[in-house]
Each structure stands twice: as C-alpha cells, then as structure tokens.
GROMACS .gro file of C-alpha atoms in nm:
model
   52
    1MET     CA    1  -0.337  -0.814  -0.304
    2PHE     CA    2  -0.255  -0.486  -0.457
    3SER     CA    3   0.027  -0.698  -0.696
    4ILE     CA    4  -0.202  -0.856  -0.801
    5LEU     CA    5  -0.428  -0.628  -0.899
    6TRP     CA    6  -0.143  -0.413  -1.063
    7ARG     CA    7  -0.064  -0.757  -1.250
    8PHE     CA    8  -0.377  -0.778  -1.364
    9PHE     CA    9  -0.456  -0.448  -1.577
   10PRO     CA   10  -0.252  -0.398  -1.917
   11GLY     CA   11  -0.086  -0.045  -1.987
   12PRO     CA   12   0.166   0.195  -1.871
   13ALA     CA   13   0.105   0.286  -1.475
   14TRP     CA   14  -0.030   0.576  -1.533
   15LEU     CA   15  -0.338   0.413  -1.713
   16ARG     CA   16  -0.301   0.107  -1.414
   17VAL     CA   17  -0.298   0.387  -1.147
   18ILE     CA   18  -0.657   0.563  -1.315
   19VAL     CA   19  -0.802   0.216  -1.396
   20LEU     CA   20  -0.794   0.183  -0.999
   21LEU     CA   21  -0.925   0.436  -0.840
   22ALA     CA   22  -1.179   0.403  -1.122
   23VAL     CA   23  -1.243   0.073  -0.998
   24ALA     CA   24  -1.248   0.167  -0.629
   25ALA     CA   25  -1.493   0.431  -0.675
   26ILE     CA   26  -1.725   0.188  -0.837
   27ALA     CA   27  -1.654  -0.026  -0.512
   28VAL     CA   28  -1.744   0.160  -0.255
   29TYR     CA   29  -2.066   0.363  -0.425
   30ALA     CA   30  -2.189   0.005  -0.451
   31VAL     CA   31  -2.087  -0.076  -0.093
   32ILE     CA   32  -2.271   0.252   0.019
   33THR     CA   33  -2.561   0.207  -0.206
   34PHE     CA   34  -2.607  -0.137  -0.182
   35VAL     CA   35  -2.446  -0.307   0.132
   36TYR     CA   36  -2.487  -0.060   0.409
   37PRO     CA   37  -2.922   0.026   0.353
   38TRP     CA   38  -2.930  -0.394   0.299
   39VAL     CA   39  -2.727  -0.419   0.595
   40ALA     CA   40  -2.888  -0.101   0.837
   41LEU     CA   41  -3.238  -0.303   0.777
   42GLN     CA   42  -3.139  -0.674   0.918
   43LEU     CA   43  -2.980  -0.457   1.285
   44PRO     CA   44  -3.266  -0.409   1.470
   45ALA     CA   45  -3.458  -0.081   1.556
   46PRO     CA   46  -3.288   0.042   1.832
   47GLU     CA   47  -3.523   0.102   2.151
   48VAL     CA   48  -3.457   0.436   2.284
   49THR     CA   49  -3.758   0.603   2.550
   50VAL     CA   50  -3.647   0.962   2.688
   51GLY     CA   51  -3.821   0.979   3.032
   52THR     CA   52  -3.903   1.315   3.151
   0.00000   0.00000   0.00000
C-alpha cells in the first residue's frame, strides 16, 4: 500500500515525505474529530453502580 501512495504523489522524495505526513495528519485529525465521537454515540452507556 505504501508503494502505491509513493508512486501516486509526484515530485522528489523529500516532497513526497512531506505530503504523505500531511495526509496522515489530516486523516488522524478527521478520525479523532468525526469518527470517534460518532462511534461513542453508538455504544451503549455503561451501567455502573457503586454500592455502600
């Protein structure tokens, strides 16, 4: 998979590394911002009871 991404982006190797790091950062940001909150809403609330 990495080789497909490496061949997809044009330019010298240093530019490809910068672009791939930027794409990875954007993907992580999107997952944390949009996917995780949506998944958290889909999970049932934990039923925790603390007795004395």
